[in-house]
């Protein structure tokens, strides 16, 4: 029996807002008391997590006085120090306050956009003061309910203007901070701009310093759009743009469920973990999820343990997949290599002429079987624990 005990080296992190979620939903009041941030730090350290993440207002209330802010930050720093924990990622809450009901960087009101920049600069200062090296932007309110209201071309320009402002602010301060932009298709807005990982990757290339910016994909968000999350993450990995990841679970196309990692679509979760591990992803494994609304605090810690344990179980399964002789033999038949033909697929006039004249046996190509049924069944048996 393997040891699935989480350790700091696994780089598991939780947002204060995840284990700290009080179970409010659009139909119901909170079901759990707020757990103080210092207690979250202590408890997560006990459970083997590496660090925590926060929004500015998860720690410092939006209307705190400077003196209150300093006291809260001091106590939080002490808790991190006492429990050998770290702040890994920071972000700005640009969605809770009514001021942001029409968005932050894309609000039709320039005062709101300017205030969003002011709030973001203070929040960046706070995150850096606490040691964060990754800064997430989730534009939850950047969108519309009616397209009568907002010019979507103009909105993207405002969005870019604000991101560029903050890129220059960070450089000017001499901070060593990377930005990770997080897409989501809808909720809380009817439609959110830059809804998918692909859209976000394209937007990043238009910013003043694309090298400073990557993505923070979330399982639930791509699944809300009915997309294959593993493919989205692969595209980010292939461009060295996976700066952070939000792990959780979600039934396809529903509201943002943020379930415990692995609670749904265990096969999808397996291929995701395999992708991350096979490609040497070295960043934090952040569980952006929360306990079912039915749970008390004990259930919250069961939830946190479950996220980490499932990740480690799937990591072990991925290792077994990579070492399974039958699976690997099948894969070596399936993934044929033809060095000459591969060479011919690099463009040159000679290769183009060669390819145009090459006699392909189209019928044989169409007749061959790829053995994916067998491969998938072997994978399933491995996952189901009978292999
Ligand atoms: C909010 C959202 C998450 C984002 C967080 C970061 S806030 O909980 O649902 O997906 O990652 O702003
Ligand atoms: Mn998220
Ligand atoms: Mn979510």
Short mmCIF file of C-alpha atoms and ligand atoms in Angstrom, two decimals:
data_model
loop_
_atom_site.label_atom_id
_atom_site.label_comp_id
_atom_site.label_asym_id
_atom_site.label_seq_id
_atom_site.Cartn_x
_atom_site.Cartn_y
_atom_site.Cartn_z
CA UNK A 1 0.00 0.00 0.00
CA UNK A 2 1.48 3.32 -1.01
CA UNK A 3 1.84 6.34 1.18
CA UNK A 4 -0.51 9.06 0.05
CA UNK A 5 0.46 11.50 2.77
CA UNK A 6 0.64 15.08 1.42
CA UNK A 7 3.98 16.80 1.98
CA UNK A 8 5.16 20.34 1.25
CA UNK A 9 7.27 19.03 -1.65
CA UNK A 10 4.02 18.20 -3.48
CA UNK A 11 3.27 21.93 -3.60
CA UNK A 12 -0.41 21.70 -2.62
CA UNK A 13 -2.06 25.03 -1.91
CA UNK A 14 -5.53 26.26 -0.94
CA UNK A 15 -7.04 29.71 -1.19
CA UNK A 16 -8.28 31.22 2.06
CA UNK A 17 -11.63 31.48 0.27
CA UNK A 18 -11.74 27.72 -0.47
CA UNK A 19 -11.44 26.01 2.91
CA UNK A 20 -12.79 29.27 4.32
CA UNK A 21 -15.95 29.06 2.21
CA UNK A 22 -18.96 29.63 4.45
CA UNK A 23 -21.40 27.83 2.18
CA UNK A 24 -23.49 30.75 0.97
CA UNK A 25 -25.22 30.15 -2.36
CA UNK A 26 -27.73 32.18 -4.42
CA UNK A 27 -30.59 30.47 -2.58
CA UNK A 28 -29.25 30.06 0.90
CA UNK A 29 -27.48 31.76 3.77
CA UNK A 30 -24.07 30.73 5.14
CA UNK A 31 -24.00 27.34 6.82
CA UNK A 32 -20.57 27.53 8.49
CA UNK A 33 -18.81 30.16 10.58
CA UNK A 34 -15.83 31.89 9.00
CA UNK A 35 -12.54 30.18 9.93
CA UNK A 36 -9.93 32.80 10.81
CA UNK A 37 -7.03 32.96 8.28
CA UNK A 38 -4.41 32.20 10.94
CA UNK A 39 -6.28 29.00 11.88
CA UNK A 40 -6.52 28.02 8.20
CA UNK A 41 -2.75 28.37 7.93
CA UNK A 42 -2.18 26.24 11.02
CA UNK A 43 -4.61 23.53 9.98
CA UNK A 44 -3.40 23.30 6.37
CA UNK A 45 0.20 23.04 7.58
CA UNK A 46 -0.83 20.11 9.80
CA UNK A 47 -2.44 18.42 6.82
CA UNK A 48 0.72 18.70 4.70
CA UNK A 49 -0.07 21.62 2.39
CA UNK A 50 2.73 23.80 1.04
CA UNK A 51 1.07 27.19 1.13
CA UNK A 52 -1.98 29.40 0.84
CA UNK A 53 -3.39 31.95 -1.58
CA UNK A 54 -5.58 34.95 -0.94
CA UNK A 55 -7.61 37.85 -2.27
CA UNK A 56 -6.82 41.17 -0.61
CA UNK A 57 -10.17 41.10 1.22
CA UNK A 58 -9.92 37.47 2.35
CA UNK A 59 -7.39 38.85 4.80
CA UNK A 60 -7.97 42.59 5.11
CA UNK A 61 -11.59 43.81 5.12
CA UNK A 62 -12.28 46.32 2.34
CA UNK A 63 -12.97 49.09 4.88
CA UNK A 64 -10.12 48.35 7.31
CA UNK A 65 -8.15 51.32 8.62
CA UNK A 66 -4.38 51.41 7.91
CA UNK A 67 -3.72 50.45 11.53
CA UNK A 68 -6.09 47.48 11.35
CA UNK A 69 -4.51 46.39 8.09
CA UNK A 70 -1.03 46.46 9.60
CA UNK A 71 -2.10 44.44 12.63
CA UNK A 72 -3.87 41.80 10.51
CA UNK A 73 -0.92 41.50 8.15
CA UNK A 74 1.53 41.23 11.05
CA UNK A 75 -0.45 38.42 12.67
CA UNK A 76 -0.84 36.59 9.39
CA UNK A 77 2.89 36.82 8.66
CA UNK A 78 3.57 35.42 12.10
CA UNK A 79 1.22 32.48 11.44
CA UNK A 80 2.96 31.73 8.12
CA UNK A 81 6.30 31.83 9.88
CA UNK A 82 5.19 29.72 12.86
CA UNK A 83 3.82 26.95 10.67
CA UNK A 84 6.47 27.02 7.95
CA UNK A 85 3.88 28.02 5.37
CA UNK A 86 4.06 30.59 2.59
CA UNK A 87 1.81 32.83 0.56
CA UNK A 88 2.13 31.45 -2.97
CA UNK A 89 -0.38 33.47 -4.92
CA UNK A 90 -2.27 36.71 -4.41
CA UNK A 91 -5.21 38.21 -6.25
CA UNK A 92 -7.62 41.14 -6.06
CA UNK A 93 -11.26 40.84 -5.19
CA UNK A 94 -12.76 42.81 -8.10
CA UNK A 95 -16.14 41.14 -7.93
CA UNK A 96 -17.79 41.21 -4.45
CA UNK A 97 -18.28 44.90 -3.83
CA UNK A 98 -21.36 46.48 -5.49
CA UNK A 99 -19.00 49.03 -7.11
CA UNK A 100 -17.95 46.23 -9.46
CA UNK A 101 -21.43 45.13 -10.52
CA UNK A 102 -20.67 46.18 -14.11
CA UNK A 103 -17.13 44.85 -14.04
CA UNK A 104 -13.83 46.32 -12.93
CA UNK A 105 -11.44 46.78 -15.87
CA UNK A 106 -14.33 46.70 -18.35
CA UNK A 107 -16.95 48.72 -16.50
CA UNK A 108 -18.61 51.39 -18.62
CA UNK A 109 -17.75 53.89 -15.86
CA UNK A 110 -14.14 55.18 -16.03
CA UNK A 111 -14.23 55.90 -12.27
CA UNK A 112 -14.84 52.20 -11.61
CA UNK A 113 -11.99 51.21 -13.95
CA UNK A 114 -9.65 53.67 -12.22
CA UNK A 115 -10.74 52.49 -8.77
CA UNK A 116 -10.13 48.88 -9.88
CA UNK A 117 -6.55 49.86 -10.76
CA UNK A 118 -6.09 51.58 -7.42
CA UNK A 119 -7.43 48.54 -5.55
CA UNK A 120 -5.27 46.18 -7.61
CA UNK A 121 -2.09 48.16 -6.89
CA UNK A 122 -2.75 48.01 -3.14
CA UNK A 123 -3.56 44.31 -3.39
CA UNK A 124 -0.37 43.64 -5.36
CA UNK A 125 1.64 45.50 -2.70
CA UNK A 126 0.02 43.32 -0.04
CA UNK A 127 0.69 40.06 -1.91
CA UNK A 128 4.33 41.00 -2.51
CA UNK A 129 4.77 42.04 1.11
CA UNK A 130 3.59 38.55 2.09
CA UNK A 131 5.98 36.86 -0.37
CA UNK A 132 3.76 35.92 -3.32
CA UNK A 133 5.41 35.40 -6.70
CA UNK A 134 2.26 34.69 -8.69
CA UNK A 135 -0.63 37.08 -9.12
CA UNK A 136 -3.96 35.87 -10.48
CA UNK A 137 -6.52 37.90 -12.41
CA UNK A 138 -9.98 36.37 -12.54
CA UNK A 139 -12.32 38.76 -14.30
CA UNK A 140 -15.51 37.37 -12.81
CA UNK A 141 -17.52 40.55 -13.38
CA UNK A 142 -15.91 41.46 -16.69
CA UNK A 143 -18.85 40.79 -18.95
CA UNK A 144 -22.46 41.49 -19.74
CA UNK A 145 -26.02 40.35 -19.34
CA UNK A 146 -27.10 42.33 -22.39
CA UNK A 147 -24.94 43.20 -25.36
CA UNK A 148 -26.97 46.39 -25.75
CA UNK A 149 -24.97 47.81 -22.85
CA UNK A 150 -21.33 47.35 -23.64
CA UNK A 151 -19.23 47.56 -26.77
CA UNK A 152 -17.32 44.26 -26.62
CA UNK A 153 -14.47 45.57 -28.79
CA UNK A 154 -14.05 48.61 -26.58
CA UNK A 155 -14.28 46.42 -23.46
CA UNK A 156 -11.32 44.33 -24.57
CA UNK A 157 -9.32 47.50 -25.17
CA UNK A 158 -10.10 48.74 -21.66
CA UNK A 159 -9.19 45.32 -20.29
CA UNK A 160 -5.83 45.45 -22.09
CA UNK A 161 -5.19 49.01 -20.96
CA UNK A 162 -5.64 48.00 -17.31
CA UNK A 163 -3.52 44.87 -17.58
CA UNK A 164 -0.76 46.91 -19.23
CA UNK A 165 -0.98 49.52 -16.49
CA UNK A 166 -0.42 46.83 -13.85
CA UNK A 167 2.38 45.16 -15.81
CA UNK A 168 4.21 48.51 -15.82
CA UNK A 169 3.38 49.14 -12.17
CA UNK A 170 4.95 45.82 -11.13
CA UNK A 171 8.09 46.49 -13.18
CA UNK A 172 8.37 50.02 -11.84
CA UNK A 173 8.23 48.73 -8.27
CA UNK A 174 10.93 46.16 -9.06
CA UNK A 175 8.60 43.34 -7.96
CA UNK A 176 9.30 39.83 -9.15
CA UNK A 177 5.74 38.83 -9.91
CA UNK A 178 4.15 36.84 -12.69
CA UNK A 179 0.56 37.33 -13.78
CA UNK A 180 -1.74 34.34 -14.30
CA UNK A 181 -5.02 35.17 -16.06
CA UNK A 182 -7.98 32.93 -15.31
CA UNK A 183 -10.79 32.46 -17.83
CA UNK A 184 -14.39 31.52 -17.13
CA UNK A 185 -17.33 31.46 -19.57
CA UNK A 186 -20.09 32.86 -17.32
CA UNK A 187 -21.21 33.23 -13.68
CA UNK A 188 -21.51 35.63 -12.05
CA UNK A 189 -22.03 37.57 -15.33
CA UNK A 190 -24.39 36.27 -18.01
CA UNK A 191 -21.33 36.12 -20.25
CA UNK A 192 -17.75 36.80 -19.23
CA UNK A 193 -15.19 38.21 -21.67
CA UNK A 194 -12.23 35.95 -22.56
CA UNK A 195 -14.21 32.82 -21.67
CA UNK A 196 -11.71 30.02 -22.29
CA UNK A 197 -8.03 29.19 -21.95
CA UNK A 198 -7.61 29.56 -25.72
CA UNK A 199 -9.15 33.05 -25.71
CA UNK A 200 -6.94 34.07 -22.78
CA UNK A 201 -3.77 32.79 -24.45
CA UNK A 202 -4.54 34.87 -27.52
CA UNK A 203 -5.22 37.98 -25.40
CA UNK A 204 -1.95 37.57 -23.48
CA UNK A 205 0.06 37.84 -26.68
CA UNK A 206 -1.37 41.36 -27.19
CA UNK A 207 -0.17 42.68 -23.79
CA UNK A 208 2.87 44.92 -23.31
CA UNK A 209 4.94 42.10 -21.79
CA UNK A 210 3.51 38.70 -22.74
CA UNK A 211 6.49 36.95 -21.12
CA UNK A 212 5.28 38.11 -17.70
CA UNK A 213 1.79 36.68 -18.26
CA UNK A 214 0.43 33.16 -18.40
CA UNK A 215 -2.83 31.42 -17.57
CA UNK A 216 -4.51 30.00 -14.49
CA UNK A 217 -6.89 27.43 -15.95
CA UNK A 218 -9.61 25.95 -13.73
CA UNK A 219 -11.12 22.50 -14.27
CA UNK A 220 -14.67 23.67 -13.51
CA UNK A 221 -14.50 26.67 -15.82
CA UNK A 222 -13.55 24.77 -18.98
CA UNK A 223 -16.03 22.05 -18.05
CA UNK A 224 -18.82 24.64 -17.71
CA UNK A 225 -18.13 25.37 -21.37
CA UNK A 226 -18.19 21.64 -22.18
CA UNK A 227 -14.50 21.62 -23.12
CA UNK A 228 -11.71 19.11 -22.56
CA UNK A 229 -9.66 20.59 -19.71
CA UNK A 230 -6.62 18.40 -20.33
CA UNK A 231 -6.39 19.74 -23.88
CA UNK A 232 -6.68 23.33 -22.66
CA UNK A 233 -3.88 22.80 -20.13
CA UNK A 234 -1.77 21.05 -22.77
CA UNK A 235 -1.99 24.11 -25.00
CA UNK A 236 -0.78 26.29 -22.14
CA UNK A 237 2.05 23.88 -21.28
CA UNK A 238 3.15 23.72 -24.90
CA UNK A 239 3.66 27.52 -24.89
CA UNK A 240 5.21 27.63 -21.36
CA UNK A 241 2.15 29.53 -20.18
CA UNK A 242 0.93 27.34 -17.34
CA UNK A 243 1.81 29.66 -14.45
CA UNK A 244 -0.77 28.31 -11.99
CA UNK A 245 -3.66 25.84 -11.98
CA UNK A 246 -7.03 25.66 -10.19
CA UNK A 247 -7.92 22.04 -9.50
CA UNK A 248 -11.45 20.99 -8.64
CA UNK A 249 -14.31 18.95 -10.11
CA UNK A 250 -17.45 19.75 -12.00
CA UNK A 251 -20.29 18.03 -13.81
CA UNK A 252 -20.12 19.17 -17.44
CA UNK A 253 -21.94 22.39 -18.44
CA UNK A 254 -23.48 23.16 -15.02
CA UNK A 255 -23.02 26.14 -12.71
CA UNK A 256 -19.57 26.57 -11.14
CA UNK A 257 -19.66 23.65 -8.70
CA UNK A 258 -16.07 23.78 -7.39
CA UNK A 259 -16.25 20.25 -5.98
CA UNK A 260 -13.39 18.41 -4.27
CA UNK A 261 -10.69 17.45 -6.78
CA UNK A 262 -11.57 14.09 -8.32
CA UNK A 263 -15.16 14.10 -7.04
CA UNK A 264 -16.42 13.95 -10.63
CA UNK A 265 -14.89 12.67 -13.90
CA UNK A 266 -12.16 10.56 -12.34
CA UNK A 267 -10.83 9.60 -15.77
CA UNK A 268 -10.48 13.26 -16.78
CA UNK A 269 -8.74 13.97 -13.47
CA UNK A 270 -6.34 11.08 -14.13
CA UNK A 271 -5.32 12.37 -17.55
CA UNK A 272 -4.89 15.85 -16.11
CA UNK A 273 -2.57 14.67 -13.32
CA UNK A 274 -0.69 12.53 -15.82
CA UNK A 275 -0.27 15.52 -18.12
CA UNK A 276 1.07 17.72 -15.31
CA UNK A 277 3.43 15.06 -13.96
CA UNK A 278 4.67 13.78 -17.34
CA UNK A 279 5.49 17.33 -18.40
CA UNK A 280 7.32 18.18 -15.18
CA UNK A 281 4.90 20.94 -14.14
CA UNK A 282 6.67 22.52 -11.21
CA UNK A 283 4.17 25.14 -10.08
CA UNK A 284 1.66 25.04 -7.25
CA UNK A 285 -1.25 22.57 -7.30
CA UNK A 286 -4.00 24.83 -6.08
CA UNK A 287 -7.35 23.39 -5.06
CA UNK A 288 -9.86 26.10 -5.93
CA UNK A 289 -12.78 24.19 -4.52
CA UNK A 290 -14.88 24.04 -1.41
CA UNK A 291 -16.61 21.50 0.80
CA UNK A 292 -20.20 20.59 0.09
CA UNK A 293 -22.66 22.97 1.70
CA UNK A 294 -23.80 20.11 3.92
CA UNK A 295 -20.50 20.11 5.85
CA UNK A 296 -19.38 21.52 9.18
CA UNK A 297 -15.73 22.39 9.86
CA UNK A 298 -14.76 18.75 10.25
CA UNK A 299 -16.13 18.12 6.77
CA UNK A 300 -14.06 21.02 5.46
CA UNK A 301 -10.82 19.36 6.58
CA UNK A 302 -11.99 16.02 5.16
CA UNK A 303 -12.54 17.88 1.90
CA UNK A 304 -9.02 19.36 1.98
CA UNK A 305 -7.43 15.99 2.76
CA UNK A 306 -9.48 14.38 -0.01
CA UNK A 307 -8.25 16.83 -2.67
CA UNK A 308 -4.60 16.12 -1.87
CA UNK A 309 -5.01 12.40 -1.38
CA UNK A 310 -6.81 11.94 -4.68
CA UNK A 311 -4.10 13.90 -6.48
CA UNK A 312 -1.43 11.61 -5.00
CA UNK A 313 -3.40 8.46 -5.82
CA UNK A 314 -3.78 9.61 -9.43
CA UNK A 315 -0.11 10.51 -9.57
CA UNK A 316 0.73 6.96 -8.55
CA UNK A 317 -1.70 5.63 -11.16
CA UNK A 318 0.05 7.73 -13.79
CA UNK A 319 3.40 6.22 -12.79
CA UNK A 320 1.89 2.75 -13.07
CA UNK A 321 0.45 3.57 -16.49
CA UNK A 322 3.92 4.66 -17.60
CA UNK A 323 5.46 1.42 -16.31
CA UNK A 324 2.77 -1.07 -17.30
CA UNK A 325 4.42 -3.39 -19.87
CA UNK A 326 1.21 -4.22 -21.72
CA UNK A 327 0.10 -0.60 -21.95
CA UNK A 328 3.54 0.56 -23.00
CA UNK A 329 3.88 -2.20 -25.61
CA UNK A 330 0.55 -1.20 -27.07
CA UNK A 331 1.52 2.45 -27.08
CA UNK A 332 4.77 1.76 -28.89
CA UNK A 333 2.76 0.02 -31.64
CA UNK A 334 0.24 2.87 -31.76
CA UNK A 335 2.70 5.76 -31.78
CA UNK A 336 4.70 4.80 -34.81
CA UNK A 337 7.82 6.74 -35.67
CA UNK A 338 8.99 7.25 -39.23
CA UNK A 339 12.04 9.48 -39.21
CA UNK A 340 12.20 9.92 -42.96
CA UNK A 341 8.55 10.80 -43.33
CA UNK A 342 8.77 13.20 -40.40
CA UNK A 343 11.66 14.95 -42.13
CA UNK A 344 9.60 15.22 -45.29
CA UNK A 345 6.96 17.17 -43.40
CA UNK A 346 9.30 20.11 -42.90
CA UNK A 347 8.64 22.48 -45.74
CA UNK A 348 11.11 22.77 -48.57
CA UNK A 349 10.40 22.84 -52.29
CA UNK A 350 12.04 19.43 -52.57
CA UNK A 351 9.90 17.96 -49.79
CA UNK A 352 6.76 19.47 -51.27
CA UNK A 353 7.54 17.88 -54.64
CA UNK A 354 8.42 14.57 -52.97
CA UNK A 355 5.18 14.51 -50.98
CA UNK A 356 3.07 15.42 -54.00
CA UNK A 357 4.52 12.48 -55.88
CA UNK A 358 4.60 9.94 -53.05
CA UNK A 359 2.31 6.91 -53.58
CA UNK A 360 0.26 6.58 -50.35
CA UNK A 361 -1.81 3.42 -49.85
CA UNK A 362 -4.99 5.24 -48.81
CA UNK A 363 -7.03 2.03 -48.48
CA UNK A 364 -4.47 0.53 -46.08
CA UNK A 365 -4.48 3.74 -44.01
CA UNK A 366 -8.24 3.57 -43.72
CA UNK A 367 -8.31 -0.16 -42.98
CA UNK A 368 -5.91 -0.22 -40.04
CA UNK A 369 -7.12 -0.48 -36.45
CA UNK A 370 -5.63 1.76 -33.78
CA UNK A 371 -6.23 -0.53 -30.74
CA UNK A 372 -7.69 2.31 -28.67
CA UNK A 373 -10.50 0.13 -27.29
CA UNK A 374 -7.95 -2.21 -25.75
CA UNK A 375 -5.81 0.66 -24.52
CA UNK A 376 -8.73 2.48 -22.94
CA UNK A 377 -9.99 -0.68 -21.22
CA UNK A 378 -6.51 -1.32 -19.78
CA UNK A 379 -6.49 2.28 -18.54
CA UNK A 380 -9.91 1.86 -16.96
CA UNK A 381 -8.89 -1.38 -15.23
CA UNK A 382 -5.83 0.35 -13.87
CA UNK A 383 -7.99 3.18 -12.56
CA UNK A 384 -10.58 0.80 -11.13
CA UNK A 385 -7.87 -0.95 -9.15
CA UNK A 386 -7.99 -4.40 -10.70
CA UNK A 387 -4.70 -3.99 -12.56
C1 LIG B 1 -13.57 32.96 -7.11
C2 LIG B 1 -13.57 32.22 -8.41
C3 LIG B 1 -12.33 31.46 -8.64
C4 LIG B 1 -11.12 32.33 -8.78
C5 LIG B 1 -10.82 33.09 -7.53
C6 LIG B 1 -9.65 34.01 -7.78
S1 LIG B 1 -12.17 33.90 -6.89
O1 LIG B 1 -13.66 32.07 -6.04
O2 LIG B 1 -14.69 31.33 -8.42
O3 LIG B 1 -12.41 30.64 -9.76
O4 LIG B 1 -10.01 31.51 -9.04
O5 LIG B 1 -10.05 35.32 -7.96
MN1 LIG B 2 -10.48 29.58 -9.90
MN1 LIG B 3 -14.84 27.73 -10.02
#
